[in-house]
mmCIF file with all atom_site columns, C-alpha atoms in Angstrom:
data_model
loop_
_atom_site.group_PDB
_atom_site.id
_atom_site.type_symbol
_atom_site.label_atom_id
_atom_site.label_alt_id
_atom_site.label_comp_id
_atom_site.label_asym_id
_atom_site.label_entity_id
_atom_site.label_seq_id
_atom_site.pdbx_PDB_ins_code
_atom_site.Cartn_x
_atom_site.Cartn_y
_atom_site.Cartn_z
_atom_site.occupancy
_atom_site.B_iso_or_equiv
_atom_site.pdbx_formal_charge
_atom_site.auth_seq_id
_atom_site.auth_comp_id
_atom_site.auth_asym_id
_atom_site.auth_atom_id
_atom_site.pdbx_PDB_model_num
ATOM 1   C CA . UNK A 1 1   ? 148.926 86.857 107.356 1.00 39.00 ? 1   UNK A CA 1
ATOM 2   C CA . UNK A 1 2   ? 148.388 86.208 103.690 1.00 40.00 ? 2   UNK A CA 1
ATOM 3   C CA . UNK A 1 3   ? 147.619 82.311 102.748 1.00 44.00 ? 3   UNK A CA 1
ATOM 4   C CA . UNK A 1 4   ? 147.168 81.283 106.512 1.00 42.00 ? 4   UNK A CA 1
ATOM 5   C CA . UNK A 1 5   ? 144.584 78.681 107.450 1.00 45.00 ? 5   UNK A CA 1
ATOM 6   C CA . UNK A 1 6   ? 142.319 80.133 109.932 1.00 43.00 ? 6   UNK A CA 1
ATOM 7   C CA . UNK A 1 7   ? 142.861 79.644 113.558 1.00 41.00 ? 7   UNK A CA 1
ATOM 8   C CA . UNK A 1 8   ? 140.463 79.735 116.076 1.00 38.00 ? 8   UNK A CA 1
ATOM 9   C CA . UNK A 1 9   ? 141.667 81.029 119.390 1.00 38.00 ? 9   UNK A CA 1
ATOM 10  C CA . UNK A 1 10  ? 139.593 82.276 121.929 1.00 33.00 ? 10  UNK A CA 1
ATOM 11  C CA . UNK A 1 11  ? 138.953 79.251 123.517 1.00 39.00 ? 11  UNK A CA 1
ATOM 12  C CA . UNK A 1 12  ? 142.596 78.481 123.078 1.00 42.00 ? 12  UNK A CA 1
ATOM 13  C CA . UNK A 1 13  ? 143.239 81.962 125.195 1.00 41.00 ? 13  UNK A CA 1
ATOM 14  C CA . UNK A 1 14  ? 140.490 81.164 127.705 1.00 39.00 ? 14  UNK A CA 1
ATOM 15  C CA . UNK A 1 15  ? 142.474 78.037 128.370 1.00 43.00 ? 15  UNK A CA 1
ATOM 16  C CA . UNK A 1 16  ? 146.157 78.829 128.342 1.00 43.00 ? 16  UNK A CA 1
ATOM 17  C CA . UNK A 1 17  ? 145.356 81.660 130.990 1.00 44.00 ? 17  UNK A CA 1
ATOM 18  C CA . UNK A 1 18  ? 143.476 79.043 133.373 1.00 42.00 ? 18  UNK A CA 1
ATOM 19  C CA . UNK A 1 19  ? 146.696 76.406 133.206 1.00 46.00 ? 19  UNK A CA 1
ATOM 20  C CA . UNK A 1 20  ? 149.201 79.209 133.403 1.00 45.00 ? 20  UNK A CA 1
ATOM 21  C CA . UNK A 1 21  ? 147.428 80.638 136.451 1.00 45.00 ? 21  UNK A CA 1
ATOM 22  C CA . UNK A 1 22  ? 147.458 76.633 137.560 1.00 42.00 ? 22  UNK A CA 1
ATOM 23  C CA . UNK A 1 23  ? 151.221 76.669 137.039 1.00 43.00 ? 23  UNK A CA 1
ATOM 24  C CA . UNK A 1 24  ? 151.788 79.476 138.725 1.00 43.00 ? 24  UNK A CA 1
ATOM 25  C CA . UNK A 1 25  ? 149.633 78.571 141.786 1.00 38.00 ? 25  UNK A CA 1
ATOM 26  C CA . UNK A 1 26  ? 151.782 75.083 141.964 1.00 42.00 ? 26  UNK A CA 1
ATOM 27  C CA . UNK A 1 27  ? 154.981 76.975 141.405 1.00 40.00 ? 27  UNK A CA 1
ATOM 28  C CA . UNK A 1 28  ? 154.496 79.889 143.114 1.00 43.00 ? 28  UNK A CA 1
ATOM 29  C CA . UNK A 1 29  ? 154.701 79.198 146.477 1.00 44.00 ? 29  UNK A CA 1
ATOM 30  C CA . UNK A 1 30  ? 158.252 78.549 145.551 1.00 88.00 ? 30  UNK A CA 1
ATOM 31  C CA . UNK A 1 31  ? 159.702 80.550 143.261 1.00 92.00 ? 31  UNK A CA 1
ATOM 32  C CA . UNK A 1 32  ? 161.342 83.346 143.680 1.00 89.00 ? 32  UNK A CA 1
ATOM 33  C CA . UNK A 1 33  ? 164.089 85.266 141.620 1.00 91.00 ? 33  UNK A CA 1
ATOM 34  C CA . UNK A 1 34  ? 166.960 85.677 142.834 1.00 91.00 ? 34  UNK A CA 1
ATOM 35  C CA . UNK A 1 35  ? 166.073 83.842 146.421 1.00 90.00 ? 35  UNK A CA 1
ATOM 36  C CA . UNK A 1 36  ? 168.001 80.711 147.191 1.00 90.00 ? 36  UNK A CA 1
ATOM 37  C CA . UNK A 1 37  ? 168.486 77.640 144.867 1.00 91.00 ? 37  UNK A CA 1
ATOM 38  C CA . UNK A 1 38  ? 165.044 75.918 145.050 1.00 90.00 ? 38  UNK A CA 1
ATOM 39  C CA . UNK A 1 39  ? 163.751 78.960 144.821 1.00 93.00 ? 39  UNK A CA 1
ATOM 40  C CA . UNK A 1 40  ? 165.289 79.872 141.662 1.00 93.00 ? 40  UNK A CA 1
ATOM 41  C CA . UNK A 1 41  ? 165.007 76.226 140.117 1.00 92.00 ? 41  UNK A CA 1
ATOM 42  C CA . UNK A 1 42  ? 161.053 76.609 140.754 1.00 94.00 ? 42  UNK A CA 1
ATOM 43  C CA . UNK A 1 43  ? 160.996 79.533 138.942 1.00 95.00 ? 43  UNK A CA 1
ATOM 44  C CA . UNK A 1 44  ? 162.854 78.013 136.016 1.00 95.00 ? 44  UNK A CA 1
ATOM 45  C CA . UNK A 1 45  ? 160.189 74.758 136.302 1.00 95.00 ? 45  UNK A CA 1
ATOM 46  C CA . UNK A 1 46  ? 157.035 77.686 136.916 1.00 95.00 ? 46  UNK A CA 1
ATOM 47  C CA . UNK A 1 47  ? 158.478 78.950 132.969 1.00 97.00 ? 47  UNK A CA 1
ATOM 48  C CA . UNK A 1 48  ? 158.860 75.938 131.919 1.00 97.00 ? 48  UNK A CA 1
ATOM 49  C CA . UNK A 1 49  ? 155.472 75.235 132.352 1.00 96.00 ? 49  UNK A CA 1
ATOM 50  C CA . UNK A 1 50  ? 154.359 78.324 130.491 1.00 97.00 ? 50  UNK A CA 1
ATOM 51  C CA . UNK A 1 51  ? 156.335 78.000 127.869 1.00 97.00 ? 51  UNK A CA 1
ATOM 52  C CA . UNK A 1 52  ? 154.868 74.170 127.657 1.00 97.00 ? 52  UNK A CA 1
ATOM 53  C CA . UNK A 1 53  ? 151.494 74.974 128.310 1.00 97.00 ? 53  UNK A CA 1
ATOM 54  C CA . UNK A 1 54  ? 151.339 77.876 125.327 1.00 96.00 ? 54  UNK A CA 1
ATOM 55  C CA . UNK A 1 55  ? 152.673 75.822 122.859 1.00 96.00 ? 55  UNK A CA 1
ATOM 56  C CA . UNK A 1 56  ? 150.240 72.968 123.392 1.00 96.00 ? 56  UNK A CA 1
ATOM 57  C CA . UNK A 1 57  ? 147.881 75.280 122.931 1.00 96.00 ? 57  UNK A CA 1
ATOM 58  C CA . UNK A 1 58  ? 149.553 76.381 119.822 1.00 96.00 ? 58  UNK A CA 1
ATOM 59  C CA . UNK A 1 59  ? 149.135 72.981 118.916 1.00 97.00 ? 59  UNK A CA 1
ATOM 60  C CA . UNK A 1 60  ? 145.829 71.942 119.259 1.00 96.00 ? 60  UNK A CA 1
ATOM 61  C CA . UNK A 1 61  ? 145.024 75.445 117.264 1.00 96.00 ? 61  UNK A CA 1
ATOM 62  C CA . UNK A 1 62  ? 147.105 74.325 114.346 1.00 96.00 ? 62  UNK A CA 1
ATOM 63  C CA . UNK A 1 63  ? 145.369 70.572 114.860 1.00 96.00 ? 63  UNK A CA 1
ATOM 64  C CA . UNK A 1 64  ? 141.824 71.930 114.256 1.00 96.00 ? 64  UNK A CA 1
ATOM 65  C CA . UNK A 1 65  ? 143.373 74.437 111.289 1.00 94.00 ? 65  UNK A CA 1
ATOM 66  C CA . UNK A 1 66  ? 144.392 71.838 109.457 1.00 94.00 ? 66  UNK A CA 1
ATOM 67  C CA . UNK A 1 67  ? 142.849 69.554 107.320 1.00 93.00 ? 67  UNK A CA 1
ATOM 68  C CA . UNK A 1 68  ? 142.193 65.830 108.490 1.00 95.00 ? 68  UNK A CA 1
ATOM 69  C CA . UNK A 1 69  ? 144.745 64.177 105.890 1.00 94.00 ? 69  UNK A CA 1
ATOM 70  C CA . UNK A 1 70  ? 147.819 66.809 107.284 1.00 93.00 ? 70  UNK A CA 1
ATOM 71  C CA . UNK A 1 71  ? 147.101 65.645 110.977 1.00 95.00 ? 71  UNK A CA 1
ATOM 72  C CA . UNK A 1 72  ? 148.772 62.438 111.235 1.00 96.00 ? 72  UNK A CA 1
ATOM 73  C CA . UNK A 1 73  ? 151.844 64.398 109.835 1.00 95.00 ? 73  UNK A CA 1
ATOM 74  C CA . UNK A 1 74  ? 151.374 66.668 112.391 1.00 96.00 ? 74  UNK A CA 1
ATOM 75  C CA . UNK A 1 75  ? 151.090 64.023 114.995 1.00 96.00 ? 75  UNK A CA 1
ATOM 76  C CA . UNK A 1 76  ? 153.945 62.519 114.412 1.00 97.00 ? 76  UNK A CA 1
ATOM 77  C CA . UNK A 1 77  ? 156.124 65.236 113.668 1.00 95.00 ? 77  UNK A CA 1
ATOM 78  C CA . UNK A 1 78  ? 155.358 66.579 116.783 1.00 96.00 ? 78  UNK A CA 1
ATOM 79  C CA . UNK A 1 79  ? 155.724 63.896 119.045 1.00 96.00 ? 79  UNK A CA 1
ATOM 80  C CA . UNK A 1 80  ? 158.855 63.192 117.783 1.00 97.00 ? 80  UNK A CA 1
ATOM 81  C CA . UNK A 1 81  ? 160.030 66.436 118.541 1.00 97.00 ? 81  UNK A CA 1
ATOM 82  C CA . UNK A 1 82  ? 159.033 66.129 122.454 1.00 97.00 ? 82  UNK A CA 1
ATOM 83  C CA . UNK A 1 83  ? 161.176 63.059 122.356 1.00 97.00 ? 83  UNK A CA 1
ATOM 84  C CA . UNK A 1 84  ? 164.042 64.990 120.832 1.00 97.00 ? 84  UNK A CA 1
ATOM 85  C CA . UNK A 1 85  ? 163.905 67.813 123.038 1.00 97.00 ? 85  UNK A CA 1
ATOM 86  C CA . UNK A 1 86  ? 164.069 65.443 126.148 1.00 96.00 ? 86  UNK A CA 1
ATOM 87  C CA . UNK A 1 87  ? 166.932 64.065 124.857 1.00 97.00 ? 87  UNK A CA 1
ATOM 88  C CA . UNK A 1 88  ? 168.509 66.761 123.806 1.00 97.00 ? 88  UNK A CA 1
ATOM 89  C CA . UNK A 1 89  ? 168.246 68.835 127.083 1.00 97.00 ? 89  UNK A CA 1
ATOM 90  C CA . UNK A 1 90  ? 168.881 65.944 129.421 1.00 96.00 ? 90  UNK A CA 1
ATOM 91  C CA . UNK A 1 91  ? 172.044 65.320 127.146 1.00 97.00 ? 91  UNK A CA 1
ATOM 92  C CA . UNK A 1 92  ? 172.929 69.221 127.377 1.00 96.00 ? 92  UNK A CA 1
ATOM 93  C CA . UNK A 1 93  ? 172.520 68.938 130.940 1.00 96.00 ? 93  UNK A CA 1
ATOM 94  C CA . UNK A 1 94  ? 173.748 65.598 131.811 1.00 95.00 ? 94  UNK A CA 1
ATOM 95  C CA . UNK A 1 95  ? 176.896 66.825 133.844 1.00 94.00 ? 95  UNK A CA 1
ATOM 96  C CA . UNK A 1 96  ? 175.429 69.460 135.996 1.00 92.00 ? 96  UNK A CA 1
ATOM 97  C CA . UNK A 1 97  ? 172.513 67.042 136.810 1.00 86.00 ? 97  UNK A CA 1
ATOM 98  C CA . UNK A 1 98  ? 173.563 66.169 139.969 1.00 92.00 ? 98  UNK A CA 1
ATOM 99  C CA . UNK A 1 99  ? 174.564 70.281 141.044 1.00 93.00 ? 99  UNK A CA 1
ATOM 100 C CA . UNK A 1 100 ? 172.149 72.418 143.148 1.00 91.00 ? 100 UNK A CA 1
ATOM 101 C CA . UNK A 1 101 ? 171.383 74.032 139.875 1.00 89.00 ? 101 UNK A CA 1
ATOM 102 C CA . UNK A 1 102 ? 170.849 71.105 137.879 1.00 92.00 ? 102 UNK A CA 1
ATOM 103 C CA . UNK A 1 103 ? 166.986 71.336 137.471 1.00 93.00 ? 103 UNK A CA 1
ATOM 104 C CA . UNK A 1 104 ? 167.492 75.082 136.760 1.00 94.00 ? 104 UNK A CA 1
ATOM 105 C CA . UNK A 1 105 ? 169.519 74.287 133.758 1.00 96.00 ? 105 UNK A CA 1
ATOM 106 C CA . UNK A 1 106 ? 167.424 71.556 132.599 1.00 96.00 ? 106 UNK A CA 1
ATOM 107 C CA . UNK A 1 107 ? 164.162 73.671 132.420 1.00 96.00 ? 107 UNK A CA 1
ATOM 108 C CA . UNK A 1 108 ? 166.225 76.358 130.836 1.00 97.00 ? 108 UNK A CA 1
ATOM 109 C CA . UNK A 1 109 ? 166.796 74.465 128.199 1.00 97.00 ? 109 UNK A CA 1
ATOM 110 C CA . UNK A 1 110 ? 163.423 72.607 128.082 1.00 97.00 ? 110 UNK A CA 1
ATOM 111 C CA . UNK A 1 111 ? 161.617 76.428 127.628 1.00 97.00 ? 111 UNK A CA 1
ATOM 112 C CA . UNK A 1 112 ? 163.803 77.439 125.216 1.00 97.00 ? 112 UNK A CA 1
ATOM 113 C CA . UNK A 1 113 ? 163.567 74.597 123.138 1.00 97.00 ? 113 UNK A CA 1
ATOM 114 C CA . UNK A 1 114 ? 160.039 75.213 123.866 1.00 97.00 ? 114 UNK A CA 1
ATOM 115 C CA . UNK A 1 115 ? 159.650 78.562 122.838 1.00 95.00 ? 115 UNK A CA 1
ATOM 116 C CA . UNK A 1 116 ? 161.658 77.665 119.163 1.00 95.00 ? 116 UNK A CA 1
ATOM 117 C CA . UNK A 1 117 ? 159.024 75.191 118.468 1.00 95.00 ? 117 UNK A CA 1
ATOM 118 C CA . UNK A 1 118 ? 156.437 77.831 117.795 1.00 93.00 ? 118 UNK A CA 1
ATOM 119 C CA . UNK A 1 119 ? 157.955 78.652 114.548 1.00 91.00 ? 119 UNK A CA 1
ATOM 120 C CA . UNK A 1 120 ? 158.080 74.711 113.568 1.00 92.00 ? 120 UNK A CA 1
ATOM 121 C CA . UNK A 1 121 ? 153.893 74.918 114.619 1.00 94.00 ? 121 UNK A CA 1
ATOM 122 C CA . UNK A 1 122 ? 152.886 78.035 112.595 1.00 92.00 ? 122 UNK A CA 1
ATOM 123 C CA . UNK A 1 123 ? 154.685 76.689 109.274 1.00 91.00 ? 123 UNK A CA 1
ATOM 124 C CA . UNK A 1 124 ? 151.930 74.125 109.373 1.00 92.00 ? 124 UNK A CA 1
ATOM 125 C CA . UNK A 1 125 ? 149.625 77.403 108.683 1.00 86.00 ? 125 UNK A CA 1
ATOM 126 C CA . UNK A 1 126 ? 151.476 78.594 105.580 1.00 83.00 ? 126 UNK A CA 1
ATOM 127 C CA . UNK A 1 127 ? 150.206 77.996 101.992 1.00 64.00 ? 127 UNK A CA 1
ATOM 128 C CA . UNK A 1 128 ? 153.073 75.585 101.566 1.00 62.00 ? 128 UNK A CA 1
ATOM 129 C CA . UNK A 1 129 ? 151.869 73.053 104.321 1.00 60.00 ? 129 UNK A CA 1
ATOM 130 C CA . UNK A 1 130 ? 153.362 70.843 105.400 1.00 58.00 ? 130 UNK A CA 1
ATOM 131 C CA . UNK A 1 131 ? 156.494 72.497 104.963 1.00 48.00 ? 131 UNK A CA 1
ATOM 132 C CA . UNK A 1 132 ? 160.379 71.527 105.613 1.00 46.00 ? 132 UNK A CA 1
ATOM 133 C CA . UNK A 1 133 ? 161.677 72.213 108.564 1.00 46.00 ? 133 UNK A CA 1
#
């Protein structure tokens, strides 16, 4: 990609595939499409933890990318975000909380949130760091 910042990833790789393997040893034992409800809401919790484990990897790539002034931006921009997606999720959720399904919804919404923030990481790489969201 034209005008990116390097990113070193191998060690990034090497990393992501020994926590997901973690995550999926932990959530496992328990998950299974389609099987009954706790078996479905550990599968939602098993993605979850993908999804969360690949974009903190993300992150700590685009941390050493970028120059030592733009990481307290970073920093903060990002932890705000977890806070926001917490809220957000638990709000989105808040009425099927107490339903069999309530975790699976929950983690649902905490991957997909998740899985959006990748775009919000890699605009850090562009030329026109730090960007607008």
């Amino acid at each position: 990609m034209a005008g990116c910042k390097p990113v070193v990833t191998w060690c990034a790789t090497a990393l992501l595939a020994l926590q997901a393997g973690g995550a999926q040893a932990q959530a496992g034992a328990a998950c299974r499409p389609g099987g009954s409800v706790a078996e479905v809401n550990a599968c939602a919790v098993q993605d979850f933890q993908t999804a969360d484990t690949t974009m903190a990897v993300l992150y700590a790539d685009v941390m050493r990318a970028l120059a030592t002034h733009e990481r307290p931006q970073l920093r903060q921009e990002h932890s705000a975000w977890l806070r926001e997606r917490t809220t957000r999720c638990k709000q989105a959720t808040r009425t099927t909380e107490q339903q069999p399904d309530g975790p699976r919804l929950y983690h649902e919404c905490l991957t997909h949130a998740t899985q959006q923030r990748r775009q919000g990481l890699m605009r850090w790489l562009s030329a026109d760091t730090p960007a607008k969201p």
